[in-house]
CSV table of C-alpha atoms and ligand atoms in Angstrom, one decimal:
chain,number,residue,atom,x,y,z
A,1,MET,CA,0.2,0.0,-0.1
A,2,ASN,CA,1.5,3.2,-1.0
A,3,PHE,CA,0.3,6.6,-0.1
A,4,GLU,CA,1.6,8.7,-1.8
A,5,PHE,CA,0.2,10.6,-4.8
A,6,ASN,CA,3.1,10.2,-8.1
A,7,GLU,CA,4.5,13.0,-9.5
A,8,GLU,CA,1.3,13.3,-12.6
A,9,GLN,CA,-1.4,13.2,-9.9
A,10,LEU,CA,-0.2,16.2,-7.9
A,11,ALA,CA,0.8,18.3,-11.1
A,12,VAL,CA,-3.5,17.5,-11.9
A,13,ARG,CA,-4.3,18.1,-9.0
A,14,ASP,CA,-2.4,21.8,-8.6
A,15,ALA,CA,-3.9,22.7,-12.3
A,16,ALA,CA,-7.0,22.1,-11.0
A,17,ARG,CA,-6.8,23.5,-8.2
A,18,ASP,CA,-5.0,26.9,-9.9
A,19,PHE,CA,-8.1,26.5,-12.1
A,20,ALA,CA,-10.4,26.4,-9.7
A,21,GLN,CA,-8.6,30.4,-7.7
A,22,LYS,CA,-8.3,31.6,-10.8
A,23,GLU,CA,-11.7,31.0,-13.4
A,24,LEU,CA,-13.7,29.6,-11.7
A,25,LEU,CA,-14.1,31.5,-8.1
A,26,PRO,CA,-14.9,34.7,-9.7
A,27,GLY,CA,-18.4,34.9,-10.8
A,28,VAL,CA,-19.8,32.1,-9.0
A,29,ILE,CA,-21.9,33.1,-6.7
A,30,ASP,CA,-23.6,35.1,-9.1
A,31,ARG,CA,-23.8,32.4,-11.2
A,32,ASP,CA,-25.2,30.6,-8.8
A,33,THR,CA,-28.0,33.6,-8.0
A,34,HIS,CA,-28.7,33.5,-12.0
A,35,GLN,CA,-28.5,29.7,-13.0
A,36,THR,CA,-25.8,30.6,-15.7
A,37,PHE,CA,-24.8,27.7,-17.0
A,38,PRO,CA,-21.2,28.1,-16.9
A,39,ALA,CA,-20.9,27.3,-20.8
A,40,GLU,CA,-16.8,29.6,-20.9
A,41,GLN,CA,-15.6,28.2,-17.9
A,42,ILE,CA,-16.2,24.3,-18.8
A,43,ARG,CA,-14.7,25.3,-22.6
A,44,LYS,CA,-11.8,25.8,-20.0
A,45,MET,CA,-11.9,23.1,-18.6
A,46,GLY,CA,-12.0,20.7,-21.8
A,47,GLU,CA,-8.9,22.7,-23.6
A,48,LEU,CA,-6.8,21.8,-20.3
A,49,GLY,CA,-7.6,18.1,-20.0
A,50,PHE,CA,-10.7,18.0,-17.7
A,51,MET,CA,-13.8,16.9,-20.2
A,52,GLY,CA,-11.5,13.5,-21.3
A,53,MET,CA,-9.5,12.9,-18.1
A,54,MET,CA,-9.1,9.2,-18.8
A,55,VAL,CA,-9.6,8.7,-22.1
A,56,ASP,CA,-6.5,7.0,-24.1
A,57,PRO,CA,-4.6,10.4,-26.1
A,58,ARG,CA,-6.2,7.5,-29.2
A,59,TYR,CA,-9.7,9.3,-28.8
A,60,ASN,CA,-7.7,12.5,-27.9
A,61,GLY,CA,-8.6,11.7,-24.1
A,62,GLY,CA,-5.9,12.8,-21.3
A,63,GLY,CA,-4.8,8.6,-20.6
A,64,MET,CA,-4.7,9.7,-16.9
A,65,ASP,CA,-5.9,7.2,-14.5
A,66,THR,CA,-8.7,7.3,-12.0
A,67,ILE,CA,-6.6,8.7,-8.8
A,68,SER,CA,-5.9,11.9,-11.0
A,69,TYR,CA,-9.3,12.9,-11.7
A,70,VAL,CA,-10.8,12.7,-8.3
A,71,LEU,CA,-7.8,15.0,-7.8
A,72,ALA,CA,-9.3,17.3,-9.8
A,73,MET,CA,-12.9,16.3,-9.5
A,74,GLU,CA,-11.8,17.5,-5.2
A,75,GLU,CA,-10.0,20.7,-6.9
A,76,ILE,CA,-12.5,21.9,-8.5
A,77,SER,CA,-15.3,21.1,-6.4
A,78,LYS,CA,-14.6,22.6,-3.8
A,79,ILE,CA,-15.5,26.1,-5.5
A,80,ASP,CA,-17.9,25.1,-8.2
A,81,ALA,CA,-19.8,21.8,-7.9
A,82,SER,CA,-21.5,23.1,-10.7
A,83,CYS,CA,-18.7,22.7,-13.2
A,84,SER,CA,-17.3,19.6,-11.6
A,85,VAL,CA,-21.5,17.7,-12.5
A,86,ALA,CA,-20.3,19.0,-15.8
A,87,MET,CA,-17.3,17.3,-15.8
A,88,SER,CA,-18.1,14.1,-13.7
A,89,VAL,CA,-21.4,13.7,-16.9
A,90,ASN,CA,-19.5,13.4,-19.1
A,91,ASN,CA,-15.5,11.9,-17.9
A,92,SER,CA,-17.4,8.7,-16.5
A,93,LEU,CA,-21.2,8.3,-17.9
A,94,VAL,CA,-20.0,9.1,-21.2
A,95,CYS,CA,-16.8,9.6,-22.0
A,96,TRP,CA,-16.6,6.2,-20.2
A,97,GLY,CA,-18.8,4.7,-21.3
A,98,LEU,CA,-18.5,5.0,-25.2
A,99,GLU,CA,-14.9,4.4,-24.9
A,100,LYS,CA,-15.6,0.7,-22.9
A,101,TYR,CA,-18.2,-0.1,-24.8
A,102,GLY,CA,-19.1,1.7,-27.8
A,103,ASN,CA,-17.8,0.3,-31.5
A,104,GLU,CA,-15.1,2.1,-33.1
A,105,GLU,CA,-17.3,4.1,-35.0
A,106,GLN,CA,-18.8,5.7,-32.4
A,107,LYS,CA,-15.3,6.5,-30.7
A,108,GLN,CA,-14.4,8.2,-33.7
A,109,LYS,CA,-17.4,10.0,-34.0
A,110,TYR,CA,-18.0,10.6,-30.6
A,111,LEU,CA,-15.4,10.1,-28.2
A,112,THR,CA,-12.9,11.6,-29.9
A,113,ARG,CA,-15.3,14.9,-29.9
A,114,LEU,CA,-16.5,14.4,-26.9
A,115,ALA,CA,-13.1,13.7,-24.9
A,116,THR,CA,-12.0,17.6,-25.4
A,117,GLY,CA,-14.9,19.2,-24.2
A,118,GLU,CA,-15.5,20.2,-28.1
A,119,LEU,CA,-19.1,18.2,-27.5
A,120,LEU,CA,-20.7,17.5,-24.1
A,121,GLY,CA,-22.6,15.4,-23.0
A,122,ALA,CA,-25.2,14.4,-21.1
A,123,PHE,CA,-27.0,10.2,-19.5
A,124,CYS,CA,-30.0,10.1,-19.7
A,125,LEU,CA,-32.0,7.5,-17.5
A,126,SER,CA,-34.2,8.8,-15.0
A,127,GLU,CA,-37.9,9.2,-15.8
A,128,PRO,CA,-40.7,10.6,-13.5
A,129,GLU,CA,-41.6,7.8,-12.9
A,130,ALA,CA,-38.2,5.3,-12.8
A,131,GLY,CA,-36.5,7.0,-11.0
A,132,SER,CA,-35.0,4.6,-7.7
A,133,ASP,CA,-36.3,2.0,-10.0
A,134,ALA,CA,-34.6,2.1,-12.8
A,135,THR,CA,-35.6,-1.3,-14.4
A,136,SER,CA,-38.4,0.1,-14.8
A,137,GLN,CA,-37.9,1.7,-18.3
A,138,GLN,CA,-40.5,3.9,-19.9
A,139,THR,CA,-39.4,5.5,-23.3
A,140,THR,CA,-39.1,3.1,-25.5
A,141,ALA,CA,-37.0,1.9,-28.3
A,142,GLU,CA,-38.8,0.5,-30.8
A,143,ASP,CA,-36.5,-1.3,-33.6
A,144,LEU,CA,-37.9,-0.8,-37.0
A,145,GLY,CA,-35.2,-2.3,-38.7
A,146,ASP,CA,-32.3,-0.6,-39.5
A,147,HIS,CA,-33.6,1.9,-36.8
A,148,TYR,CA,-34.9,2.1,-33.9
A,149,LEU,CA,-37.9,4.8,-33.0
A,150,LEU,CA,-37.3,6.2,-29.6
A,151,ASN,CA,-40.1,7.6,-27.7
A,152,GLY,CA,-40.7,8.9,-24.1
A,153,THR,CA,-39.7,11.1,-21.8
A,154,LYS,CA,-36.8,11.9,-19.4
A,155,ASN,CA,-35.5,13.5,-16.5
A,156,TRP,CA,-33.4,15.8,-13.7
A,157,ILE,CA,-31.1,14.8,-17.0
A,158,THR,CA,-27.7,16.7,-15.7
A,159,ASN,CA,-26.2,19.0,-18.8
A,160,GLY,CA,-30.2,18.4,-20.7
A,161,GLY,CA,-29.6,21.8,-22.0
A,162,ASN,CA,-26.6,22.4,-23.1
A,163,ALA,CA,-25.3,18.6,-24.1
A,164,ASP,CA,-24.5,18.0,-28.0
A,165,ILE,CA,-24.5,14.0,-27.2
A,166,TYR,CA,-27.4,12.0,-25.1
A,167,ILE,CA,-26.7,8.9,-24.4
A,168,VAL,CA,-31.1,7.4,-24.1
A,169,ILE,CA,-31.7,4.0,-21.9
A,170,ALA,CA,-35.2,2.7,-23.6
A,171,GLN,CA,-36.8,0.0,-23.4
A,172,THR,CA,-36.9,-2.2,-27.1
A,173,TYR,CA,-38.5,-5.4,-25.9
A,174,PRO,CA,-40.4,-5.1,-22.9
A,175,GLU,CA,-41.4,-8.6,-22.2
A,176,LYS,CA,-37.6,-9.2,-21.3
A,177,GLY,CA,-38.0,-6.7,-18.4
A,178,HIS,CA,-34.2,-5.4,-17.9
A,179,LYS,CA,-32.8,-7.4,-19.8
A,180,GLY,CA,-34.6,-5.4,-23.0
A,181,ILE,CA,-33.2,-2.2,-22.2
A,182,ASN,CA,-30.9,-0.3,-24.9
A,183,ALA,CA,-28.7,2.4,-24.9
A,184,LEU,CA,-28.7,4.9,-27.6
A,185,ILE,CA,-26.4,7.5,-28.6
A,186,VAL,CA,-28.5,10.5,-29.9
A,187,GLU,CA,-27.5,13.6,-31.3
A,188,LYS,CA,-29.2,17.4,-30.3
A,189,GLY,CA,-31.2,18.9,-33.0
A,190,ALA,CA,-33.0,15.2,-33.9
A,191,ALA,CA,-36.4,15.3,-35.4
A,192,GLY,CA,-38.9,15.1,-32.3
A,193,PHE,CA,-36.0,15.2,-29.9
A,194,THR,CA,-37.1,17.9,-27.6
A,195,ILE,CA,-35.6,20.0,-24.0
A,196,GLY,CA,-38.1,20.0,-21.7
A,197,LYS,CA,-38.0,22.5,-18.6
A,198,LYS,CA,-34.8,23.7,-17.2
A,199,GLU,CA,-35.3,23.4,-12.9
A,200,ASP,CA,-34.8,25.8,-10.5
A,201,LYS,CA,-33.0,24.0,-8.2
A,202,MET,CA,-31.7,24.7,-4.5
A,203,GLY,CA,-28.3,23.8,-5.2
A,204,ILE,CA,-26.0,23.4,-8.2
A,205,ARG,CA,-28.0,26.1,-9.2
A,206,GLY,CA,-25.2,26.6,-11.9
A,207,SER,CA,-25.8,23.1,-13.2
A,208,ASP,CA,-28.3,22.9,-16.8
A,209,THR,CA,-31.3,20.1,-15.2
A,210,HIS,CA,-33.7,19.9,-18.1
A,211,SER,CA,-36.4,16.9,-19.3
A,212,LEU,CA,-36.4,16.0,-22.9
A,213,MET,CA,-39.1,14.4,-24.1
A,214,PHE,CA,-38.5,12.3,-27.6
A,215,ASN,CA,-41.5,11.3,-29.9
A,216,ASP,CA,-41.2,9.2,-32.8
A,217,VAL,CA,-37.5,10.3,-33.2
A,218,LYS,CA,-35.6,7.9,-35.6
A,219,ILE,CA,-31.9,6.7,-33.6
A,220,PRO,CA,-30.3,4.4,-37.1
A,221,LYS,CA,-29.4,1.1,-35.4
A,222,GLU,CA,-25.8,2.0,-35.8
A,223,ASN,CA,-25.4,4.3,-32.4
A,224,ARG,CA,-26.3,2.0,-30.0
A,225,ILE,CA,-23.6,1.1,-27.6
A,226,GLY,CA,-23.3,-2.8,-27.7
A,227,GLU,CA,-25.0,-6.2,-28.0
A,228,ASP,CA,-29.0,-5.4,-28.1
A,229,GLY,CA,-30.9,-5.2,-24.9
A,230,PHE,CA,-26.6,-4.7,-22.9
A,231,GLY,CA,-28.7,-0.8,-22.1
A,232,PHE,CA,-29.3,-1.6,-18.1
A,233,SER,CA,-26.2,-3.4,-17.8
A,234,PHE,CA,-24.3,-0.4,-19.5
A,235,ALA,CA,-26.2,2.1,-17.0
A,236,MET,CA,-25.3,-0.3,-13.8
A,237,LYS,CA,-21.9,-0.7,-15.6
A,238,THR,CA,-21.5,3.4,-16.4
A,239,LEU,CA,-22.5,4.1,-12.6
A,240,ASP,CA,-20.4,1.8,-10.5
A,241,GLY,CA,-17.3,4.5,-12.6
A,242,GLY,CA,-20.2,7.6,-11.8
A,243,ARG,CA,-20.5,7.5,-8.1
A,244,ILE,CA,-16.7,7.6,-7.5
A,245,GLY,CA,-17.0,10.8,-9.6
A,246,ILE,CA,-20.0,12.1,-7.2
A,247,ALA,CA,-18.3,11.0,-4.5
A,248,ALA,CA,-15.4,13.1,-5.5
A,249,GLN,CA,-17.6,16.2,-5.8
A,250,ALA,CA,-18.8,15.8,-2.1
A,251,LEU,CA,-15.7,15.8,-0.9
A,252,GLY,CA,-14.3,19.0,-2.8
A,253,LEU,CA,-18.0,20.4,-1.2
A,254,ALA,CA,-16.5,19.4,1.7
A,255,SER,CA,-12.3,20.0,2.4
A,256,GLY,CA,-13.6,23.1,0.3
A,257,ALA,CA,-15.8,24.3,3.1
A,258,PHE,CA,-13.5,22.8,5.5
A,259,GLU,CA,-10.8,25.2,4.3
A,260,LEU,CA,-12.4,28.5,4.6
A,261,ALA,CA,-14.1,27.6,8.1
A,262,LEU,CA,-10.4,27.0,9.1
A,263,ALA,CA,-9.2,30.1,8.0
A,264,TYR,CA,-12.8,31.9,9.0
A,265,SER,CA,-11.8,30.5,12.7
A,266,LYS,CA,-8.0,32.6,12.5
A,267,GLU,CA,-9.7,35.9,11.8
A,268,ARG,CA,-12.7,35.9,13.7
A,269,LYS,CA,-12.4,37.3,17.5
A,270,ALA,CA,-14.6,36.5,20.1
A,271,PHE,CA,-14.1,36.6,24.1
A,272,GLY,CA,-11.5,37.8,23.1
A,273,LYS,CA,-9.4,35.5,20.7
A,274,GLN,CA,-9.5,33.6,17.8
A,275,ILE,CA,-12.0,31.4,17.3
A,276,ALA,CA,-10.1,28.7,16.6
A,277,GLN,CA,-8.5,29.0,20.2
A,278,HIS,CA,-11.7,28.2,21.8
A,279,GLN,CA,-12.1,24.1,22.2
A,280,ALA,CA,-16.2,24.4,20.3
A,281,ILE,CA,-14.8,25.5,17.6
A,282,GLN,CA,-11.5,23.0,17.9
A,283,PHE,CA,-13.6,20.0,18.5
A,284,LYS,CA,-15.8,20.7,15.4
A,285,LEU,CA,-12.5,21.3,13.2
A,286,ALA,CA,-11.4,18.1,14.3
A,287,ASP,CA,-14.7,15.6,13.8
A,288,MET,CA,-14.6,17.5,10.6
A,289,ALA,CA,-10.8,16.4,9.4
A,290,THR,CA,-11.2,13.2,10.3
A,291,SER,CA,-14.6,12.7,8.7
A,292,ILE,CA,-12.9,14.6,5.1
A,293,GLU,CA,-9.8,12.3,6.3
A,294,THR,CA,-11.8,8.8,6.3
A,295,ALA,CA,-13.6,10.6,3.4
A,296,ARG,CA,-10.9,10.5,0.7
A,297,LEU,CA,-9.4,6.8,1.9
A,298,ILE,CA,-12.5,5.8,0.6
A,299,CYS,CA,-12.9,7.7,-2.3
A,300,LEU,CA,-9.4,6.8,-3.5
A,301,LYS,CA,-10.0,3.5,-2.6
A,302,ALA,CA,-12.4,2.7,-5.0
A,303,ALA,CA,-10.4,5.1,-7.9
A,304,ASP,CA,-7.1,3.0,-6.9
A,305,LEU,CA,-9.1,-0.4,-8.1
A,306,LYS,CA,-11.0,0.6,-10.6
A,307,ASP,CA,-8.0,2.0,-12.1
A,308,ARG,CA,-6.1,-2.3,-11.2
A,309,GLY,CA,-8.8,-4.0,-12.8
A,310,LYS,CA,-10.3,-4.7,-10.3
A,311,ASN,CA,-14.2,-4.6,-9.5
A,312,TYR,CA,-14.9,-1.6,-7.6
A,313,SER,CA,-18.7,-1.9,-7.3
A,314,THR,CA,-19.2,-2.0,-3.5
A,315,GLU,CA,-15.9,0.5,-2.7
A,316,SER,CA,-17.8,3.1,-5.4
A,317,ALA,CA,-20.9,2.5,-3.6
A,318,MET,CA,-19.8,2.7,0.0
A,319,ALA,CA,-17.7,5.6,-1.1
A,320,LYS,CA,-20.8,7.3,-2.8
A,321,LEU,CA,-22.7,6.9,0.4
A,322,TYR,CA,-20.0,7.9,3.0
A,323,THR,CA,-18.4,11.2,1.6
A,324,SER,CA,-21.9,12.6,0.7
A,325,GLU,CA,-22.7,11.8,4.5
A,326,ILE,CA,-19.9,14.0,5.6
A,327,ALA,CA,-20.3,16.7,3.0
A,328,GLN,CA,-24.0,17.9,4.7
A,329,LYS,CA,-21.9,17.4,8.0
A,330,VAL,CA,-19.3,18.7,7.6
A,331,CYS,CA,-21.1,21.3,5.3
A,332,SER,CA,-23.5,22.0,7.9
A,333,GLU,CA,-21.0,22.7,9.9
A,334,ALA,CA,-19.1,25.3,7.7
A,335,VAL,CA,-22.1,27.7,7.9
A,336,GLN,CA,-22.5,27.1,12.1
A,337,ILE,CA,-18.5,28.3,12.8
A,338,HIS,CA,-19.4,30.7,10.3
A,339,GLY,CA,-22.2,32.5,12.8
A,340,GLY,CA,-24.2,34.5,10.1
A,341,TYR,CA,-21.6,35.3,8.2
A,342,GLY,CA,-21.8,31.8,7.2
A,343,TYR,CA,-26.0,32.5,6.1
A,344,VAL,CA,-25.2,34.7,3.9
A,345,LYS,CA,-23.9,34.3,-0.3
A,346,GLU,CA,-20.6,36.4,0.2
A,347,TYR,CA,-18.8,33.8,2.4
A,348,HIS,CA,-19.6,31.1,-0.2
A,349,VAL,CA,-20.5,27.8,1.8
A,350,GLU,CA,-24.7,28.2,2.0
A,351,ARG,CA,-23.6,27.6,-1.6
A,352,LEU,CA,-21.6,24.3,-0.6
A,353,MET,CA,-24.1,23.0,2.0
A,354,ARG,CA,-27.0,23.3,-0.8
A,355,ASP,CA,-24.9,22.2,-3.4
A,356,ALA,CA,-23.5,19.4,-1.2
A,357,LYS,CA,-27.7,18.1,-0.5
A,358,ILE,CA,-27.4,16.8,-4.1
A,359,THR,CA,-24.8,14.4,-4.1
A,360,GLN,CA,-27.1,12.8,-1.6
A,361,ILE,CA,-29.7,11.9,-4.6
A,362,TYR,CA,-28.4,11.9,-8.2
A,363,GLU,CA,-26.8,8.3,-9.7
A,364,GLY,CA,-28.5,7.0,-7.0
A,365,THR,CA,-29.9,7.7,-3.6
A,366,SER,CA,-28.5,6.5,-0.8
A,367,GLU,CA,-30.9,4.6,0.0
A,368,ILE,CA,-29.8,3.1,-3.1
A,369,GLN,CA,-26.6,3.1,-2.4
A,370,LYS,CA,-27.5,0.9,0.9
A,371,ILE,CA,-29.3,-1.4,-1.4
A,372,VAL,CA,-25.9,-2.4,-3.9
A,373,ILE,CA,-23.9,-2.8,-0.7
A,374,SER,CA,-25.8,-5.1,0.8
A,375,ARG,CA,-26.4,-7.2,-1.7
A,376,SER,CA,-23.1,-7.1,-2.1
A,377,LEU,CA,-22.8,-8.5,1.1
A,378,THR,CA,-25.4,-11.2,1.5
A,379,LYS,CA,-25.2,-12.5,-2.1
B,401,CAA,N1,-23.2,-3.7,-12.9
B,401,CAA,C1,-23.8,-4.5,-13.4
B,401,CAA,N2,-24.8,-5.5,-14.3
B,401,CAA,C2,-25.0,-5.3,-12.8
B,401,CAA,C3,-24.6,-4.0,-11.5
B,401,CAA,C4,-23.5,-3.8,-11.7
B,401,CAA,N3,-23.0,-2.8,-10.7
B,401,CAA,N4,-26.3,-4.1,-10.8
B,401,CAA,C5,-27.5,-4.5,-10.9
B,401,CAA,N5,-26.4,-4.9,-12.1
B,401,CAA,C6,-27.8,-5.9,-13.3
B,401,CAA,C7,-27.9,-7.5,-12.1
B,401,CAA,O1,-26.7,-8.6,-12.0
B,401,CAA,C8,-28.8,-7.8,-12.9
B,401,CAA,O2,-29.1,-8.5,-13.7
B,401,CAA,P1,-29.2,-9.5,-14.0
B,401,CAA,O3,-30.5,-10.1,-13.6
B,401,CAA,O4,-28.8,-10.2,-15.0
B,401,CAA,O5,-28.3,-10.7,-13.1
B,401,CAA,C9,-29.9,-6.1,-13.5
B,401,CAA,O6,-28.4,-5.5,-13.5
B,401,CAA,C10,-31.0,-6.0,-12.3
B,401,CAA,O7,-30.7,-6.2,-10.5
B,401,CAA,P2,-31.9,-6.1,-10.2
B,401,CAA,O8,-32.4,-7.5,-10.2
B,401,CAA,O9,-30.5,-6.0,-8.8
B,401,CAA,O10,-32.3,-4.4,-10.1
B,401,CAA,P3,-33.6,-3.7,-8.6
B,401,CAA,O11,-34.0,-3.1,-9.6
B,401,CAA,O12,-33.4,-4.6,-7.5
B,401,CAA,O13,-31.9,-3.2,-8.5
B,401,CAA,C11,-30.6,-1.2,-8.5
B,401,CAA,C12,-31.4,-2.1,-9.2
B,401,CAA,C13,-29.0,-1.3,-8.5
B,401,CAA,C14,-31.4,-0.7,-7.8
B,401,CAA,C15,-30.4,-0.6,-9.4
B,401,CAA,O14,-32.0,0.4,-10.2
B,401,CAA,C16,-29.7,1.2,-9.6
B,401,CAA,O15,-29.1,1.2,-9.7
B,401,CAA,N6,-30.9,2.2,-9.3
B,401,CAA,C17,-30.3,3.6,-9.4
B,401,CAA,C18,-30.2,4.4,-10.2
B,401,CAA,C19,-29.7,5.5,-10.6
B,401,CAA,O16,-28.4,5.5,-10.3
B,401,CAA,N7,-30.2,6.1,-11.2
B,401,CAA,C20,-29.1,7.1,-11.3
B,401,CAA,C21,-29.5,8.6,-12.6
B,401,CAA,S1,-27.6,8.9,-13.5
B,401,CAA,C22,-27.5,10.4,-12.3
B,401,CAA,O17,-28.4,10.4,-12.3
B,401,CAA,C23,-26.5,11.6,-13.6
B,401,CAA,C24,-26.4,12.4,-13.9
B,401,CAA,O18,-27.2,13.8,-14.3
B,401,CAA,C25,-25.7,13.0,-11.7
């Protein structure tokens, strides 16, 4: 076991930290207030290689490991979780799925441009009546010979309004249940594909979350990912990696809030001394730092298993479950340490606290992670 990062991993972390401070921090409060999608910031993230970090350089990716991805996600999420969720979806749900299960033509046509950030991807599994219960897909992809006819509605789609490429999960053979589901690549602008309303959210307000409607959308057969009926398995395998990304996002929200609270506690004076000198604050800081370090280790363990080609399904669920839970507590304590200042936008921690809540919900709620973990223990 080696707890040291290598030089490349450290360089990635420093580059992400530098970028987040210089390019994301200015304007983050304004983007949150006005629900402004960070298009320019995401374009720059693409130029720096953050949108296709783990993709093979043959397909224009960064060729980096998952550990580097976790480090970069943590740094970006400390400042702007709306940017990091776009980054996470593009890297782990879209690029990874295409690289692992797409064919060469799909990779050349889509992955080479998704990996550079020239195109942005979205992953469309959730529906109005199929969130946690993901096998109950109502969206249909009827097999009509050389193409599928796609009909249905998807909900809560991250990058929904700004994506170029959508991976859509849909039912082709209802009688086969989850074994009849397919994953299809849908391009923005396809006839019959409309983007529904943008959600007005509690947190990650810069991220654009939309419902999507498909009405007799013709999808060529060559846009199916993997074998006929592979779609549900594709979604589950892809989400295993996605959960590492969201765990790293929760880690960044927690460590970002902690850093702000620590700095504030050394500036703010009460009862004649820095509040950091009061045991009530010291114990909070100790608890926060301990839970962040524990969360970081489980995130890195899941990433390391993935990099070494081992099974990481359980560990990624544990990482997401634990880190999203501690992010809630740490962000709330960071607001508490700031007192009244923590409750106003200028000090950032209230945004981090609002943003942290979603990490317990998307890419599988905490309750779904417990199902995944307990099933692996008891099977
Ligand atoms: N890898 C591969 N296959 C898997 C798998 C995995 N990790 N997990 C399950 N499967 C397979 C099972 O083996 C089974 O196949 P077989 O019958 O061939 O063995 C099939 O999938 C169905 O699994 P279950 O019988 O366990 O199905 P279930 O309905 O009881 O439970 C579930 C499945 C784990 C609860 C699943 O529905 C689930 O993960 N739900 C949560 C969905 C989710 O995470 N949604 C997030 C939306 S995406 C998002 O949020 C992105 C974003 O924009 C930020």
